[in-house]
mmCIF file of C-alpha atoms in Angstrom:
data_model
loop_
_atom_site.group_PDB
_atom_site.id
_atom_site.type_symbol
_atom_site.label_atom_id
_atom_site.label_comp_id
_atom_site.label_asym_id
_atom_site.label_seq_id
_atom_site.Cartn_x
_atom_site.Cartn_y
_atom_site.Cartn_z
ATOM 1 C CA UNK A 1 -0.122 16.253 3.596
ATOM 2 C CA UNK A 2 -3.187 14.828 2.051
ATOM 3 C CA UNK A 3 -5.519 12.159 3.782
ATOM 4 C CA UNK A 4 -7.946 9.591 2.742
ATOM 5 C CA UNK A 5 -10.732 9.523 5.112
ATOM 6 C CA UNK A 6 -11.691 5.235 5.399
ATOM 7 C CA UNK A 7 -14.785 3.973 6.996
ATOM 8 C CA UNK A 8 -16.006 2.138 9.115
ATOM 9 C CA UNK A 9 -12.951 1.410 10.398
ATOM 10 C CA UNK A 10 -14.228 -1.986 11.162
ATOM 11 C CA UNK A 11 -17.233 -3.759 10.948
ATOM 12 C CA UNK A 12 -18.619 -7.160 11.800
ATOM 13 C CA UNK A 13 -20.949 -8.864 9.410
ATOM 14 C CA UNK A 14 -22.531 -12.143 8.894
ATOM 15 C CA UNK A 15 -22.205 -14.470 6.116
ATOM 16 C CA UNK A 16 -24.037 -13.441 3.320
ATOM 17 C CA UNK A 17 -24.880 -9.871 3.726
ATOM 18 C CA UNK A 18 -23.730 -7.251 1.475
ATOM 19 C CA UNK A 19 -20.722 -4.592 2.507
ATOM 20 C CA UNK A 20 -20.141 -1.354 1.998
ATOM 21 C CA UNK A 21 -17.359 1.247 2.624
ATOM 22 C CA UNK A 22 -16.282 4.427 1.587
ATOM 23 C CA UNK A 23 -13.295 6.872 1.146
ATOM 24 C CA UNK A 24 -13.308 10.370 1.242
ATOM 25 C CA UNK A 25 -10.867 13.126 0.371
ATOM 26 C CA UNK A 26 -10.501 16.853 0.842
ATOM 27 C CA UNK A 27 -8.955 16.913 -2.394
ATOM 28 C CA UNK A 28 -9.547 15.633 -6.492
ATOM 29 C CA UNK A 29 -8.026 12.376 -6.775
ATOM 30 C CA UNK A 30 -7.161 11.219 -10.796
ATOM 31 C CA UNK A 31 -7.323 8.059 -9.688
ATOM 32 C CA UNK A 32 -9.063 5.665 -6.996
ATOM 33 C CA UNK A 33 -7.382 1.889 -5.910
ATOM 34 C CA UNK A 34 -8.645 -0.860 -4.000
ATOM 35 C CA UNK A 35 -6.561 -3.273 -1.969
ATOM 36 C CA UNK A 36 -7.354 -6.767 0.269
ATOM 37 C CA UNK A 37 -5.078 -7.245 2.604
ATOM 38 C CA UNK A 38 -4.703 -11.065 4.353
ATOM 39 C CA UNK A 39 -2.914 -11.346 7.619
ATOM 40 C CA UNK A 40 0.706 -11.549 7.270
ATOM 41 C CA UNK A 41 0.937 -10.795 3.377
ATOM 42 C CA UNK A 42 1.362 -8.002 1.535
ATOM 43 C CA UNK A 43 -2.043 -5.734 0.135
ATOM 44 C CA UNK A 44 -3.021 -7.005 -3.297
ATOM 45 C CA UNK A 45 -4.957 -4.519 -5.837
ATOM 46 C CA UNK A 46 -8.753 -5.319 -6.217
ATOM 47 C CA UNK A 47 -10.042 -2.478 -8.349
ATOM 48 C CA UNK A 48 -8.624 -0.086 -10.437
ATOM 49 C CA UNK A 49 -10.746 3.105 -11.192
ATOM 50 C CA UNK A 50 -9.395 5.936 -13.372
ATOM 51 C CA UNK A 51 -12.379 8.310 -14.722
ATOM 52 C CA UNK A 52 -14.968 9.790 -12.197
ATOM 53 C CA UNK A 53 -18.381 8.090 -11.973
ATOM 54 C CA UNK A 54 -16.742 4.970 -13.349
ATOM 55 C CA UNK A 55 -18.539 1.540 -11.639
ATOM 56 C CA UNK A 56 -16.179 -1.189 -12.219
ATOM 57 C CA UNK A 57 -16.779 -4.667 -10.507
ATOM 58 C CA UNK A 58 -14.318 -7.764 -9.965
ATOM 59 C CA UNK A 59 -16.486 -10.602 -9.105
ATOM 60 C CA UNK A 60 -18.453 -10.380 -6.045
ATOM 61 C CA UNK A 61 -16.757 -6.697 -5.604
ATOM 62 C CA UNK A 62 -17.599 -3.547 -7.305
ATOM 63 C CA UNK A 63 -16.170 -0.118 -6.871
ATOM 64 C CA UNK A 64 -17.156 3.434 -7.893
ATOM 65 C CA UNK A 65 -15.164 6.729 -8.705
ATOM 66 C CA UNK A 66 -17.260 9.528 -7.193
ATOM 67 C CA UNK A 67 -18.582 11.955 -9.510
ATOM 68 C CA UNK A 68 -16.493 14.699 -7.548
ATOM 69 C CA UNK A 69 -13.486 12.946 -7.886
ATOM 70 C CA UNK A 70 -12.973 13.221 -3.715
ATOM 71 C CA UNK A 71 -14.784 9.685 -2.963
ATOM 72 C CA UNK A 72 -14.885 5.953 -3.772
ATOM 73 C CA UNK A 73 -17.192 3.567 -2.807
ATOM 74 C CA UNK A 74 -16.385 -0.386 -2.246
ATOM 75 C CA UNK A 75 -19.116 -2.954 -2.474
ATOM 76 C CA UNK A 76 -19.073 -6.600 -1.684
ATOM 77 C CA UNK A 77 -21.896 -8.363 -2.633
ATOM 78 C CA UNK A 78 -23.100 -12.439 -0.435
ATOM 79 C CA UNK A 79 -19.991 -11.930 1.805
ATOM 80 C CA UNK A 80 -18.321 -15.092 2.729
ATOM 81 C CA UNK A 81 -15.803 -15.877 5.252
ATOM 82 C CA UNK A 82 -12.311 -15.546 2.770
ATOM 83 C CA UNK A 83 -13.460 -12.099 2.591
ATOM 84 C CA UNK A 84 -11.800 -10.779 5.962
ATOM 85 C CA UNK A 85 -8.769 -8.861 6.124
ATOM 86 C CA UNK A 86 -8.072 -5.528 5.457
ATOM 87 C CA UNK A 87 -9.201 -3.214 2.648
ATOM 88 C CA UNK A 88 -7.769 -0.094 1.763
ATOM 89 C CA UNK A 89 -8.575 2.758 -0.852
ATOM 90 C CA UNK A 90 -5.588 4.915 -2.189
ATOM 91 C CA UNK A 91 -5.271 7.505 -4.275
ATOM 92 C CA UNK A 92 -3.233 9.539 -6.683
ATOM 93 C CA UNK A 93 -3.926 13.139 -7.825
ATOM 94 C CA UNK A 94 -1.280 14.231 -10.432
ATOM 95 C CA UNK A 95 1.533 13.564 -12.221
ATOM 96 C CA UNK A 96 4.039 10.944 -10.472
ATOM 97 C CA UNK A 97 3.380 11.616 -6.897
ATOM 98 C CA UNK A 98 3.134 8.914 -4.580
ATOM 99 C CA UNK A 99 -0.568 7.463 -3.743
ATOM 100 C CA UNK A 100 -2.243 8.148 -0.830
ATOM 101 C CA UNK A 101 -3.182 5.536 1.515
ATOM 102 C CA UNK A 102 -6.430 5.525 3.570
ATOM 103 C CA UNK A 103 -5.978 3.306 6.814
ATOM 104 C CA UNK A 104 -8.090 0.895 5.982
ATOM 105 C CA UNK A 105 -11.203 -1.094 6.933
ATOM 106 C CA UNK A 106 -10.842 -4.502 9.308
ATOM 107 C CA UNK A 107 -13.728 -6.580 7.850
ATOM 108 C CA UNK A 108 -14.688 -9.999 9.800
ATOM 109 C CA UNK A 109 -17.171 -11.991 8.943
ATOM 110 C CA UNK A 110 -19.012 -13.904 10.902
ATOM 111 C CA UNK A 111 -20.260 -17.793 10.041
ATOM 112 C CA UNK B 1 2.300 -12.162 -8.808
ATOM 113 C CA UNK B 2 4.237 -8.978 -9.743
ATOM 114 C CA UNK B 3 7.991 -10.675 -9.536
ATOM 115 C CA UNK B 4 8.802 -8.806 -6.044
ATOM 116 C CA UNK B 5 10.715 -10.543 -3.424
ATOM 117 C CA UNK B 6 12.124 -8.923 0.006
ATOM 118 C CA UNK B 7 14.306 -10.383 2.309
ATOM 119 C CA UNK B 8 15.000 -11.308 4.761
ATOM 120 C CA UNK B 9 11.290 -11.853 5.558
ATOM 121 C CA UNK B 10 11.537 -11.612 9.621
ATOM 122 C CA UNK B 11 14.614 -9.863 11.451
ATOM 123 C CA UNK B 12 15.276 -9.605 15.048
ATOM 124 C CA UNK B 13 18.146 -6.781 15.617
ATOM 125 C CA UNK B 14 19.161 -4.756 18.484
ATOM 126 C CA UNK B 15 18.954 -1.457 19.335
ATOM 127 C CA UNK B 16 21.809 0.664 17.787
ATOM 128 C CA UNK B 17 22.462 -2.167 14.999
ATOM 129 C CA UNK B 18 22.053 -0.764 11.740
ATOM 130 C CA UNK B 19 20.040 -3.015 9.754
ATOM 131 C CA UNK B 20 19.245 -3.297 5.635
ATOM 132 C CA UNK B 21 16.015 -4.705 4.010
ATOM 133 C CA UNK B 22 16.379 -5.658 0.220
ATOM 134 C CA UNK B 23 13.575 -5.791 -2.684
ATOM 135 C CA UNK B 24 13.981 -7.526 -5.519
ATOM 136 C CA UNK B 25 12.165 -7.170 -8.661
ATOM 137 C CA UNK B 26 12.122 -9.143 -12.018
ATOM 138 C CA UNK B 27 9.996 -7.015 -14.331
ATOM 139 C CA UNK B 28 11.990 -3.560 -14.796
ATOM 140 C CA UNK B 29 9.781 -1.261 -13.255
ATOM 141 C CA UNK B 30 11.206 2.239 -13.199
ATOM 142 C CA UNK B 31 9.181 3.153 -9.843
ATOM 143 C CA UNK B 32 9.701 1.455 -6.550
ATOM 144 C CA UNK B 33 8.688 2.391 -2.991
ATOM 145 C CA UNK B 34 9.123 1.420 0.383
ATOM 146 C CA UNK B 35 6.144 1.656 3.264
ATOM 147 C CA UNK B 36 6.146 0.734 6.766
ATOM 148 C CA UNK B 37 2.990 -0.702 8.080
ATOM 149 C CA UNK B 38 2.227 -0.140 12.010
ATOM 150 C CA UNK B 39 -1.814 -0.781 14.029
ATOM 151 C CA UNK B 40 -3.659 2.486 13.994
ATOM 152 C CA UNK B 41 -1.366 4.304 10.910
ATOM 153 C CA UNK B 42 -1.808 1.613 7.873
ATOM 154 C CA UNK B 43 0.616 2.212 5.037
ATOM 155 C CA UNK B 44 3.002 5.214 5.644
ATOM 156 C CA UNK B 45 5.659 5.861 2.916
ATOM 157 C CA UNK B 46 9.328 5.832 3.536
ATOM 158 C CA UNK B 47 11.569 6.663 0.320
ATOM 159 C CA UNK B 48 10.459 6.107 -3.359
ATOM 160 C CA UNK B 49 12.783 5.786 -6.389
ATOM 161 C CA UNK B 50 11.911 6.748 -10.340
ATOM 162 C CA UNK B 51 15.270 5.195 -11.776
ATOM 163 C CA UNK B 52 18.220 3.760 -10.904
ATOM 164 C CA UNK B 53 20.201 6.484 -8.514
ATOM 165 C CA UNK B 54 17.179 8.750 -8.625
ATOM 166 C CA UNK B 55 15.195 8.762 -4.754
ATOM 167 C CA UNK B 56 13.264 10.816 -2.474
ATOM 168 C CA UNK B 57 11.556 10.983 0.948
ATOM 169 C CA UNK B 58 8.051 10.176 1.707
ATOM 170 C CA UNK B 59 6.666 11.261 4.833
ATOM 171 C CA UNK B 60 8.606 9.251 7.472
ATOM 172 C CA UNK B 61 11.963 9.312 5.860
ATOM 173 C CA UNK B 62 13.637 10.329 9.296
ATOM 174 C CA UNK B 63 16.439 7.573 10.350
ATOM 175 C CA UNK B 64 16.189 5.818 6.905
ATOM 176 C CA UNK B 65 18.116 5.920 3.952
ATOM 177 C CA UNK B 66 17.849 3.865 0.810
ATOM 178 C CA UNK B 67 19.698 3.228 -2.298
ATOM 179 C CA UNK B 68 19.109 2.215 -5.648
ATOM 180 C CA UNK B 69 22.332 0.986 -7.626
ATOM 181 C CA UNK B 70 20.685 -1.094 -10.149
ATOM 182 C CA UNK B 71 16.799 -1.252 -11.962
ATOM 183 C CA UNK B 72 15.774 -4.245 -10.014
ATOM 184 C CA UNK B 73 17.164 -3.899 -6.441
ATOM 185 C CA UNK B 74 15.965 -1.054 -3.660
ATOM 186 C CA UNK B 75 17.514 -0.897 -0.724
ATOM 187 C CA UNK B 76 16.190 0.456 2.775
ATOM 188 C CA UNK B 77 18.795 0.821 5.580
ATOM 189 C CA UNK B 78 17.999 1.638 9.102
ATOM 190 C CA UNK B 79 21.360 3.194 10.035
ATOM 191 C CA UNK B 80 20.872 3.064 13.773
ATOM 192 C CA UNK B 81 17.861 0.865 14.550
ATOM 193 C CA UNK B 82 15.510 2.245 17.288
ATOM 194 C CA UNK B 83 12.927 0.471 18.830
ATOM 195 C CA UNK B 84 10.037 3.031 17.048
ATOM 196 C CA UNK B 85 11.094 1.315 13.799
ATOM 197 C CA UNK B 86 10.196 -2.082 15.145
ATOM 198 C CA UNK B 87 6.986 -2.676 12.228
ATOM 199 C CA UNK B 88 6.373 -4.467 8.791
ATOM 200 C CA UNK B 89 8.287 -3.238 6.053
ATOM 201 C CA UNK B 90 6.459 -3.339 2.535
ATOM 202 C CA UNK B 91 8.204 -2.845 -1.186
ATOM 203 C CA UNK B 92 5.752 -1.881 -4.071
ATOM 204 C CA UNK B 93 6.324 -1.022 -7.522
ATOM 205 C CA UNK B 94 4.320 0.895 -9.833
ATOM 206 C CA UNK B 95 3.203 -1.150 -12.897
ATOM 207 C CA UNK B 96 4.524 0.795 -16.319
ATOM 208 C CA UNK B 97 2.919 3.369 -18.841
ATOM 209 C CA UNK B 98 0.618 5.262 -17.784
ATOM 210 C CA UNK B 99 -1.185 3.191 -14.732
ATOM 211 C CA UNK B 100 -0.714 4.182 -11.575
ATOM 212 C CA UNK B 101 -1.451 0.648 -9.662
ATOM 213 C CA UNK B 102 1.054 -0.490 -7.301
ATOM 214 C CA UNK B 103 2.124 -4.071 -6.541
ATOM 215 C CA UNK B 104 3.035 -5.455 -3.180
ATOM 216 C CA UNK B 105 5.869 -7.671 -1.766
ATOM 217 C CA UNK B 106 5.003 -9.668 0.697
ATOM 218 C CA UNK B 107 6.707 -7.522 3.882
ATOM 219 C CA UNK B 108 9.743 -8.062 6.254
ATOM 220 C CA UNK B 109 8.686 -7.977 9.712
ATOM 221 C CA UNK B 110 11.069 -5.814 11.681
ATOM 222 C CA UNK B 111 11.592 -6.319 15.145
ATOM 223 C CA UNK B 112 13.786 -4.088 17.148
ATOM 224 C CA UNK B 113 14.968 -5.086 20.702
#
């Protein structure tokens, strides 16, 4: 089936400094989502992007749709220490298929 | 808060016990989904449903079955609970028209013994 490539798979920052991570596919993705994910809840949607090249930001976070439509970038800008958990990019390609997950990035942040 | 509730929210079963997680949604969405969430594999997909009696497998369907008798209820039954299926179960639903963003419940953690 088709795969989101996520990465880093984890990375360790300190307070303050900017993030970045990407997703990649093999194949053209319609559209490109963003989820948080806290320990011991359920993921909740950041970012919706829906038309390629599209820069969309929510607060300290903004997200791109790759001009290819087979990436999306994730930005957080002055990370601070609420920003750890998980984040994970999905995808859907066409019609009413389900999205594809990546498996996400671990972000901690150190103080 | 998309209206989703799953319970129970933590099980402890037994090997061989067949076991049934519930979702619950208040908004009428016609799309619902069910993912299991394990270290190392993030969200896998189970089962899906686009209406009420209308299903179909994602891509770890085997030893689960679900059901879908009414708009705001999905079911997910293990029928023979295995200790591989020991993990935290996730509902979603897909928000209506033409958007394809999904909205989480917040998970039943499964534990099989």
């Amino acid at each position: 089936g088709q795969q989101l490539n996520q990465s880093p798979q984890s990375m360790f920052i300190q307070e303050g400094e900017d993030v970045s991570m990407n997703c990649t596919s093999s194949s053209i993705f319609n559209t490109w989502l963003w989820y948080k994910q806290d320990p011991g809840e359920g993921p909740v949607l950041l970012i919706a992007l829906y038309k390629a090249g599209e820069l969309t930001s929510n607060g300290r976070l903004t997200a791109q749709f790759g001009i290819t439509r087979k990436d999306s970038f994730l930005n957080i800008s002055a990370s601070i220490p609420s920003d750890v958990g998980i984040y994970f990019c999905a995808g859907q390609n066409s019609g009413n298929t389900p999205l594809v997950f990546g498996k996400g990035t671990r972000l901690s942040v150190i103080a | 808060d998309a209206g989703i509730t799953q319970s129970p929210r933590h099980k402890v079963t037994e090997t061989g016990t067949p076991v049934t997680l519930r979702c619950h949604q208040t908004e009428n969405h016609r799309y619902m989904y069910w993912y299991r969430q394990d270290p190392g594999h993030g969200l896998r997909l189970i089962h899906y449903s686009y209406g009420v009696k209308d299903t179909d497998k994602g891509e770890v369907s085997d030893g689960y079955s679900v059901s879908r008798s009414k708009t705001e209820d999905f079911l997910l039954t293990l029928e023979s609970a295995t200790s591989s299926q020991t993990s935290v179960y996730f509902c979603a639903i897909r928000a209506g028209g033409n958007s394809y963003e999904q909205y989480f419940g917040p998970g039943t953690r499964l534990t099989v013994t």
